[in-house]
C-alpha cells in the first residue's frame, strides 16, 4: 500500500494543531495535482511547513476524488483508507555517503500492492529488481545492464519511469531535495523532463541549504522550450509537464494566533501569539513545539470555553501565565536545530562575523561587524556575505545586519565560549568608542558584560544623562533603574540617580518598574529631605495618573512638607492634587490651584505655569464651559520647552476625552488627533496611548464596531502596562459583548471596569461602568441588581457635580428607578441633572435627558413620550452616534404602537436596520420580538423559505454566537428565545456545518468561503 504523508502534528509538535494560512498555495497545489502531468517545487526554510502543505494538498485531492469529507481537515493518518490517487513518499537524508537513488527507491518500495501482474509491466521495469529486491517477484526479468555505470543508470531511470507509468495516476513526493545525491538528482531531472502522463511529481527543498553553485531547481526541472506540453499525451509516450514553484513563507502573527487557538482555545490571545511569533520566526514547527509545552500547562477548567479569546480576565490571566512559561522556556528544538545546522556550515570568516553579530545584539553595519570580528575589510565582507547566503543574518535596513529573530541570536551566542565573548565585548567597546556621538548606553552594556562594574556605573549615569538630553526618556529610565539595582552603589550616586529617575517619571509608559524603585527610595534615610519630596511626588504621579490608583494623591500630599525648600515643585504637587475629584476632594480644586498660583507669583516658573493652565482648561471642559474651546486654540504648539509642550498635549487630550462625554464627537476627534500627533512628536508615549484609546472609543460610538478589536490589539502591542488602557478596554469590549449577545462576557468586562473605577481619582470610569452593568442587568431582568448598581453611581455624580458626564448613566438610572417603582426619585434625578446643566454645553447629556423625560412620560401613559424620544434621536443623529439614535427609534416605535402603527413600524424597521449593520445581535433580536409582540409587521421579509443545507438567518445568528464561545443560556437571553428553541437551533447549526461546538468558528469561516466562491463562480 502507498505510504501516507505526515499526520497533522509533526513529531514534537502540538497534537490537534490546525493547518492555517497558505490558502493560495494550497489551492494552486491541489489544482496542479488534480491535472497531471505536473512538476511541483515547494521551497521554504526548515520548519516552514512544506511537508504539511503537501499533505494538505494530497488530502484535498483525495477528498475531491471521493475519499474523506470536506469537513475533515486532517491529512491521511497511518492505517487510514488511501485516496484514489496513490501517494509515494521518499526523503533525502543528510548522509556523508548517500545511497544512490535512495529517496526514489524508498518511495517505490511501498508500491507493491499497487502493481499490476508482471506480465502487464513493461520489460524495462525489470531493471529495478536489484534496487527493489522485495518487489522482485512482482517485476519482469532484469534486462542486460550493458556493463557500464552510465548504462545502468539509464536503465534504472527507464525502469522508474515505466513503473510510475504503470500505476494509476500516482503522486510521487520527494522531500528535502537539498540533500539529494547526484544520481538521485539526475534521475529526478530525467523523470521531470519526460514525465509519465498521469504522474504528479512533488519536490520539497530548502533553498538556503542548496550546495554552493547549484542552479535553481526551477531551471533544472524545466524542459527545453522546443517541447510541447501534453496533458493529453498517450500513456508511454511522455508528456512535458508544467513546472510550478511555490514558496512557503513563515506565518504572520495573525496566523500564529489562529494556530495557537486550535491548540489552546481562548487562552491564545494576541499577546501570547506575539511571543510565539517572536520566538519561532513564524515557523510552524517551532510554534507547535512551544504549543505542545503550553498545552500541558494550560488549565482545562470548564470556564475556559466561555472566556473571550481577546478579553476577559480569565483569558488574560491564562495567557499571561503561558507567556511567562515561554519566557523561561528553552528555544524550540526545531528552531535551535535549524539555526545550529546553518551555523555549522559557515567557514571561519562567516563564523567570526556571526559571533560578532551575536555579541552586538542589535543591527550593525558592515564596518562594526568587521571590527568586532577582528577581520580586515575583505575578510569581513566575505564573512558577512557567507552569513547572509546561509540565512543566518539578514539585512534589516541598508548596511544594517542582524539575526532573523532573538531566538536565533540566542542560539548563536550560546556557541561563543565565555573567553571569546569577553574579547568580542572588548572589541565592541573599542569600536563604538570611536563613533560620534558615542553610543554610551551600548558601550555601558558591553562594559557590564565584561564584568567591569565600576566602569559600568560611570557609563550608566553618563548614558542616562545623554539619553535624556537626546529626547529619549525611556532609555534614560532604563539605565537609571539598572543603576539603582546595584547593591553597592555609592549613596551620593544613588541619590542623584533616584532624583533623575523621579524627574523622568511623569512620562513613564512602564510605571510598575519605576513605582517599585521609587517606593524603595523614599524610605532611604540617607536622602536629603527635598530630594525625598521630589521622589515622593513622582511616585504619587505614577500611582495616580498611570496606575489609576488614587492612593497616589496621599503620596503627593505627603510630599508637600518635604518640598518647602522647593516652592516650584510644591506648586506642581498642588496642581496634581487639584485633579482628585473623589470623596468631595473636587470641591477644593480651585483652592489648590490658587495656592499653586500664589507660590508661582513669588517663584515664577514657565513649566509649572503651563501645568496650571492645562489643569484650568481641563476643569473648564469638565464643567461644560463653552469658552474652553477658544482658549484651547491659544495653547502654545511650538515651545522649545518640553514641559510646556507636554502640558499643551495634556490639555488637548483631557479636553478631547471630556468632549466625548459631553457629546462633541467631531470636535473631540480633532483635539485627540492633535494630542496624539504632539505626543508622538514630543516623545510622551502615555499621552499618545491615551489619545489613541479615546479615538478607538469614537470609532465605536460612530458605529465602526468592526475596527475596535483590531485597533485595540495594535495598541496593546505597543502599550501593555497602563491602567487606563485596561479600564477603557473593558468598557468598550463590554459594550461590544453586550451588543453581540455575549452577556456573560459583558458582565465580566463591566465588573472589571467597575473595579478600575473604584480606584481612580476621576469618576468618569465609575459612571460608565455603572451604566454598562446596570443596562445589562435590566436586559437580563435583574431589576433589583440594576437599581443597586445605579444608586451609588448617581451619588458619585452628585458628589463630584459630574452631571455633564452622565450621558450613558442617566437613561439606565431612570429606567431602573421606574422599574422598581421609584417614579418620584427618577423625576428628581432628571430635574437635578437638568438644573445642573444650565449654562453648560453638553449635547450628549441633553439627548439623554430627552430620553429620560420620554421614559417618565411613557410611564405616566402620556402620548408626548414619542416626541421626547424623537428629540433624543435627533440629538444623537446630530452628534453622530447611530446606535444611540437607533435605541431612541426603537422607543419611539413602542410609544407609537398603540395609536400610529404605520409610523411605529417605520421607526422599528429603521432601528433594526441600524442594529443589523452594526452587528448588534441582541438588539436585532429584541426588535424582531417587539415587532411580533406589537404586530408591526416585518422589514421587507420575503416570507418563509427553505434553506436546505445553508444556514437560515436565525441559525446564522446562533452560529456566530457559538463561534464566539457563547453558551446556550446566553444565546437564549441574547436572542430572546427559549432554551429549548436554542437547543434545536444549535443542533441544526452543528449538523449543517458538520462540526462540534469547538470547531464552529472554523466551519463557519469555511462555509462563508465556499459561499463566496460559489457566488464568484456564478
Short mmCIF file of N, CA and C in Angstrom, two decimals, residues 378-489:
data_model
loop_
_atom_site.label_atom_id
_atom_site.label_comp_id
_atom_site.label_asym_id
_atom_site.label_seq_id
_atom_site.Cartn_x
_atom_site.Cartn_y
_atom_site.Cartn_z
N UNK A 378 38.29 42.99 3.60
CA UNK A 378 37.93 41.98 2.60
C UNK A 378 37.39 40.72 3.26
N UNK A 379 38.06 40.28 4.32
CA UNK A 379 37.60 39.07 5.01
C UNK A 379 36.24 39.31 5.66
N UNK A 380 36.02 40.54 6.19
CA UNK A 380 34.74 40.86 6.79
C UNK A 380 33.61 40.82 5.77
N UNK A 381 33.88 41.36 4.57
CA UNK A 381 32.87 41.33 3.52
C UNK A 381 32.55 39.89 3.11
N UNK A 382 33.60 39.06 3.00
CA UNK A 382 33.38 37.66 2.65
C UNK A 382 32.56 36.94 3.73
N UNK A 383 32.92 37.19 4.99
CA UNK A 383 32.21 36.53 6.08
C UNK A 383 30.75 36.96 6.16
N UNK A 384 30.50 38.26 5.97
CA UNK A 384 29.12 38.75 6.01
C UNK A 384 28.31 38.17 4.86
N UNK A 385 28.92 38.12 3.68
CA UNK A 385 28.23 37.53 2.52
C UNK A 385 27.87 36.07 2.78
N UNK A 386 28.82 35.35 3.37
CA UNK A 386 28.57 33.94 3.68
C UNK A 386 27.42 33.80 4.68
N UNK A 387 27.38 34.64 5.72
CA UNK A 387 26.32 34.58 6.72
C UNK A 387 24.96 34.91 6.11
N UNK A 388 24.93 35.84 5.16
CA UNK A 388 23.67 36.20 4.50
C UNK A 388 23.20 35.06 3.60
N UNK A 389 24.11 34.46 2.84
CA UNK A 389 23.73 33.37 1.95
C UNK A 389 23.23 32.16 2.74
N UNK A 390 23.77 31.96 3.93
CA UNK A 390 23.34 30.83 4.77
C UNK A 390 22.06 31.13 5.53
N UNK A 391 21.50 32.34 5.33
CA UNK A 391 20.26 32.75 6.01
C UNK A 391 20.42 32.78 7.53
N UNK A 392 21.65 33.01 8.00
CA UNK A 392 21.86 33.20 9.43
C UNK A 392 21.60 34.66 9.80
N UNK A 393 22.12 35.58 8.99
CA UNK A 393 21.86 37.01 9.16
C UNK A 393 20.99 37.49 8.02
N UNK A 394 20.37 38.64 8.22
CA UNK A 394 19.60 39.28 7.15
C UNK A 394 19.85 40.77 7.20
N UNK A 395 19.60 41.43 6.09
CA UNK A 395 19.78 42.88 6.01
C UNK A 395 18.47 43.54 6.46
N UNK A 396 18.48 44.18 7.61
CA UNK A 396 17.27 44.79 8.16
C UNK A 396 17.03 46.18 7.60
N UNK A 397 18.06 46.84 7.13
CA UNK A 397 18.00 48.17 6.53
C UNK A 397 19.29 48.32 5.73
N UNK A 398 19.40 49.33 4.88
CA UNK A 398 20.64 49.49 4.13
C UNK A 398 21.86 49.49 5.04
N UNK A 399 22.77 48.54 4.82
CA UNK A 399 24.00 48.40 5.60
C UNK A 399 23.72 48.19 7.09
N UNK A 400 22.68 47.47 7.40
CA UNK A 400 22.38 47.08 8.77
C UNK A 400 22.01 45.60 8.76
N UNK A 401 22.73 44.81 9.56
CA UNK A 401 22.57 43.37 9.51
C UNK A 401 22.32 42.83 10.91
N UNK A 402 21.45 41.83 10.99
CA UNK A 402 21.12 41.25 12.29
C UNK A 402 20.57 39.85 12.09
N UNK A 403 20.37 39.16 13.20
CA UNK A 403 19.76 37.83 13.15
C UNK A 403 18.29 37.97 12.79
N UNK A 404 17.73 36.88 12.35
CA UNK A 404 16.35 36.90 11.90
C UNK A 404 15.37 36.91 13.07
N UNK A 405 15.81 36.57 14.26
CA UNK A 405 14.96 36.61 15.45
C UNK A 405 15.84 36.60 16.69
N UNK A 406 15.32 37.06 17.82
CA UNK A 406 16.09 36.97 19.07
C UNK A 406 16.48 35.54 19.41
N UNK A 407 15.61 34.58 19.07
CA UNK A 407 15.93 33.19 19.38
C UNK A 407 17.14 32.71 18.59
N UNK A 408 17.22 33.10 17.32
CA UNK A 408 18.37 32.71 16.51
C UNK A 408 19.65 33.30 17.08
N UNK A 409 19.57 34.55 17.51
CA UNK A 409 20.76 35.18 18.11
C UNK A 409 21.15 34.44 19.39
N UNK A 410 20.15 34.01 20.17
CA UNK A 410 20.44 33.31 21.41
C UNK A 410 21.18 31.99 21.14
N UNK A 411 20.76 31.30 20.08
CA UNK A 411 21.44 30.05 19.73
C UNK A 411 22.88 30.33 19.35
N UNK A 412 23.08 31.35 18.52
CA UNK A 412 24.44 31.68 18.07
C UNK A 412 25.31 32.13 19.23
N UNK A 413 24.74 32.93 20.13
CA UNK A 413 25.52 33.43 21.27
C UNK A 413 25.93 32.27 22.18
N UNK A 414 25.05 31.28 22.30
CA UNK A 414 25.37 30.13 23.14
C UNK A 414 26.54 29.32 22.62
N UNK A 415 26.88 29.48 21.36
CA UNK A 415 28.01 28.74 20.77
C UNK A 415 29.33 29.50 20.88
N UNK A 416 29.28 30.72 21.45
CA UNK A 416 30.51 31.51 21.64
C UNK A 416 30.98 31.31 23.07
N UNK A 417 32.13 30.74 23.25
CA UNK A 417 32.65 30.45 24.59
C UNK A 417 32.91 31.73 25.37
N UNK A 418 32.84 31.62 26.71
CA UNK A 418 32.99 32.80 27.58
C UNK A 418 34.22 33.64 27.30
N UNK A 419 35.41 33.07 27.26
CA UNK A 419 36.60 33.88 26.98
C UNK A 419 36.52 34.60 25.64
N UNK A 420 35.96 33.90 24.66
CA UNK A 420 35.83 34.51 23.34
C UNK A 420 34.83 35.67 23.39
N UNK A 421 33.76 35.50 24.14
CA UNK A 421 32.78 36.59 24.26
C UNK A 421 33.41 37.82 24.87
N UNK A 422 34.26 37.64 25.90
CA UNK A 422 34.89 38.78 26.55
C UNK A 422 35.75 39.57 25.54
N UNK A 423 36.48 38.84 24.71
CA UNK A 423 37.30 39.51 23.70
C UNK A 423 36.43 40.31 22.74
N UNK A 424 35.30 39.72 22.33
CA UNK A 424 34.40 40.40 21.39
C UNK A 424 33.78 41.64 22.04
N UNK A 425 33.41 41.55 23.32
CA UNK A 425 32.88 42.72 24.03
C UNK A 425 33.93 43.84 24.10
N UNK A 426 35.19 43.46 24.36
CA UNK A 426 36.26 44.46 24.39
C UNK A 426 36.41 45.16 23.04
N UNK A 427 36.36 44.39 21.98
CA UNK A 427 36.44 44.99 20.64
C UNK A 427 35.24 45.91 20.39
N UNK A 428 34.05 45.49 20.86
CA UNK A 428 32.86 46.32 20.67
C UNK A 428 33.01 47.65 21.38
N UNK A 429 33.52 47.63 22.62
CA UNK A 429 33.74 48.88 23.36
C UNK A 429 34.70 49.78 22.60
N UNK A 430 35.78 49.20 22.10
CA UNK A 430 36.77 50.00 21.38
C UNK A 430 36.19 50.57 20.09
N UNK A 431 35.47 49.75 19.34
CA UNK A 431 34.92 50.20 18.05
C UNK A 431 33.84 51.26 18.25
N UNK A 432 32.96 51.05 19.23
CA UNK A 432 31.88 52.01 19.48
C UNK A 432 32.43 53.32 20.04
N UNK A 433 33.53 53.23 20.76
CA UNK A 433 34.13 54.43 21.35
C UNK A 433 34.66 55.40 20.33
N UNK A 434 34.86 54.98 19.09
CA UNK A 434 35.38 55.87 18.04
C UNK A 434 34.27 56.62 17.32
N UNK A 435 33.02 56.31 17.64
CA UNK A 435 31.90 56.90 16.90
C UNK A 435 31.40 58.16 17.61
N UNK A 436 30.86 59.09 16.80
CA UNK A 436 30.32 60.33 17.34
C UNK A 436 28.87 60.50 16.89
N UNK A 437 27.96 60.82 17.83
CA UNK A 437 28.21 60.82 19.27
C UNK A 437 28.42 59.40 19.79
N UNK A 438 29.17 59.29 20.85
CA UNK A 438 29.47 57.97 21.41
C UNK A 438 28.17 57.33 21.92
N UNK A 439 27.84 56.11 21.49
CA UNK A 439 26.63 55.43 21.98
C UNK A 439 26.87 54.87 23.38
N UNK A 440 26.74 55.74 24.39
CA UNK A 440 27.15 55.38 25.74
C UNK A 440 26.36 54.20 26.31
N UNK A 441 25.08 54.13 25.98
CA UNK A 441 24.27 53.02 26.52
C UNK A 441 24.79 51.68 26.02
N UNK A 442 25.14 51.61 24.75
CA UNK A 442 25.65 50.36 24.20
C UNK A 442 27.04 50.05 24.75
N UNK A 443 27.85 51.09 24.89
CA UNK A 443 29.18 50.88 25.47
C UNK A 443 29.04 50.38 26.91
N UNK A 444 28.08 50.94 27.63
CA UNK A 444 27.85 50.51 29.01
C UNK A 444 27.44 49.04 29.07
N UNK A 445 26.58 48.60 28.16
CA UNK A 445 26.14 47.21 28.16
C UNK A 445 27.32 46.26 27.92
N UNK A 446 28.17 46.61 26.98
CA UNK A 446 29.33 45.74 26.71
C UNK A 446 30.31 45.76 27.87
N UNK A 447 30.44 46.90 28.52
CA UNK A 447 31.32 47.00 29.69
C UNK A 447 30.81 46.12 30.82
N UNK A 448 29.49 46.15 31.04
CA UNK A 448 28.90 45.30 32.08
C UNK A 448 29.08 43.83 31.73
N UNK A 449 28.93 43.48 30.45
CA UNK A 449 29.10 42.09 30.03
C UNK A 449 30.52 41.61 30.26
N UNK A 450 31.49 42.55 30.28
CA UNK A 450 32.88 42.19 30.56
C UNK A 450 33.12 42.00 32.05
N UNK A 451 32.14 42.41 32.90
CA UNK A 451 32.28 42.26 34.33
C UNK A 451 32.90 43.44 35.04
N UNK A 452 33.11 44.57 34.35
CA UNK A 452 33.72 45.76 34.95
C UNK A 452 32.62 46.65 35.52
N UNK A 453 32.15 46.35 36.73
CA UNK A 453 31.01 47.06 37.29
C UNK A 453 31.31 48.51 37.64
N UNK A 454 32.46 48.85 38.22
CA UNK A 454 32.73 50.27 38.49
C UNK A 454 32.69 51.12 37.22
N UNK A 455 33.32 50.63 36.16
CA UNK A 455 33.30 51.38 34.90
C UNK A 455 31.88 51.46 34.36
N UNK A 456 31.11 50.37 34.53
CA UNK A 456 29.74 50.39 34.06
C UNK A 456 28.91 51.43 34.79
N UNK A 457 29.09 51.58 36.09
CA UNK A 457 28.31 52.57 36.84
C UNK A 457 28.56 53.98 36.32
N UNK A 458 29.82 54.30 36.04
CA UNK A 458 30.12 55.62 35.47
C UNK A 458 29.43 55.78 34.11
N UNK A 459 29.53 54.76 33.31
CA UNK A 459 28.95 54.84 31.97
C UNK A 459 27.42 54.89 32.01
N UNK A 460 26.81 54.15 32.95
CA UNK A 460 25.35 54.12 33.03
C UNK A 460 24.80 55.50 33.38
N UNK A 461 25.44 56.19 34.33
CA UNK A 461 25.00 57.54 34.69
C UNK A 461 25.16 58.48 33.49
N UNK A 462 26.31 58.40 32.82
CA UNK A 462 26.54 59.25 31.65
C UNK A 462 25.56 58.91 30.53
N UNK A 463 25.27 57.63 30.34
CA UNK A 463 24.33 57.22 29.29
C UNK A 463 22.93 57.72 29.58
N UNK A 464 22.53 57.71 30.86
CA UNK A 464 21.20 58.23 31.22
C UNK A 464 21.12 59.72 30.92
N UNK A 465 22.16 60.45 31.29
CA UNK A 465 22.18 61.90 31.00
C UNK A 465 22.13 62.14 29.49
N UNK A 466 22.88 61.35 28.74
CA UNK A 466 22.89 61.51 27.29
C UNK A 466 21.52 61.21 26.69
N UNK A 467 20.89 60.14 27.15
CA UNK A 467 19.57 59.77 26.61
C UNK A 467 18.54 60.86 26.90
N UNK A 468 18.56 61.39 28.12
CA UNK A 468 17.60 62.44 28.46
C UNK A 468 17.83 63.68 27.61
N UNK A 469 19.10 64.03 27.39
CA UNK A 469 19.41 65.21 26.57
C UNK A 469 19.01 65.02 25.12
N UNK A 470 19.04 63.77 24.64
CA UNK A 470 18.69 63.49 23.25
C UNK A 470 17.20 63.22 23.07
N UNK A 471 16.40 63.42 24.12
CA UNK A 471 14.96 63.20 24.00
C UNK A 471 14.55 61.75 24.04
N UNK A 472 15.29 60.93 24.77
CA UNK A 472 14.95 59.51 24.91
C UNK A 472 14.75 59.20 26.39
N UNK A 473 13.63 59.67 26.98
CA UNK A 473 13.43 59.43 28.41
C UNK A 473 13.30 57.95 28.75
N UNK A 474 12.76 57.14 27.83
CA UNK A 474 12.64 55.71 28.11
C UNK A 474 14.01 55.07 28.29
N UNK A 475 14.95 55.43 27.40
CA UNK A 475 16.30 54.90 27.54
C UNK A 475 16.96 55.37 28.82
N UNK A 476 16.74 56.64 29.17
CA UNK A 476 17.31 57.17 30.41
C UNK A 476 16.76 56.42 31.62
N UNK A 477 15.44 56.17 31.61
CA UNK A 477 14.84 55.46 32.75
C UNK A 477 15.40 54.05 32.89
N UNK A 478 15.58 53.38 31.77
CA UNK A 478 16.12 52.01 31.83
C UNK A 478 17.52 52.00 32.45
N UNK A 479 18.37 52.94 32.04
CA UNK A 479 19.72 52.99 32.59
C UNK A 479 19.69 53.32 34.08
N UNK A 480 18.83 54.25 34.47
CA UNK A 480 18.77 54.65 35.87
C UNK A 480 18.23 53.53 36.75
N UNK A 481 17.22 52.82 36.26
CA UNK A 481 16.69 51.71 37.06
C UNK A 481 17.75 50.62 37.22
N UNK A 482 18.49 50.36 36.15
CA UNK A 482 19.58 49.38 36.27
C UNK A 482 20.63 49.83 37.26
N UNK A 483 20.94 51.12 37.25
CA UNK A 483 21.93 51.67 38.18
C UNK A 483 21.45 51.55 39.62
N UNK A 484 20.18 51.84 39.84
CA UNK A 484 19.65 51.79 41.21
C UNK A 484 19.50 50.36 41.73
N UNK A 485 19.56 49.40 40.84
CA UNK A 485 19.53 48.00 41.28
C UNK A 485 20.87 47.53 41.83
N UNK A 486 21.92 48.35 41.64
CA UNK A 486 23.24 47.97 42.13
C UNK A 486 23.27 47.99 43.66
N UNK A 487 23.57 46.86 44.29
CA UNK A 487 23.53 46.83 45.76
C UNK A 487 24.62 47.67 46.43
N UNK A 488 25.76 47.85 45.76
CA UNK A 488 26.88 48.57 46.39
C UNK A 488 27.08 49.96 45.80
N UNK A 489 26.03 50.56 45.29
CA UNK A 489 26.14 51.88 44.67
C UNK A 489 26.43 52.94 45.72
#
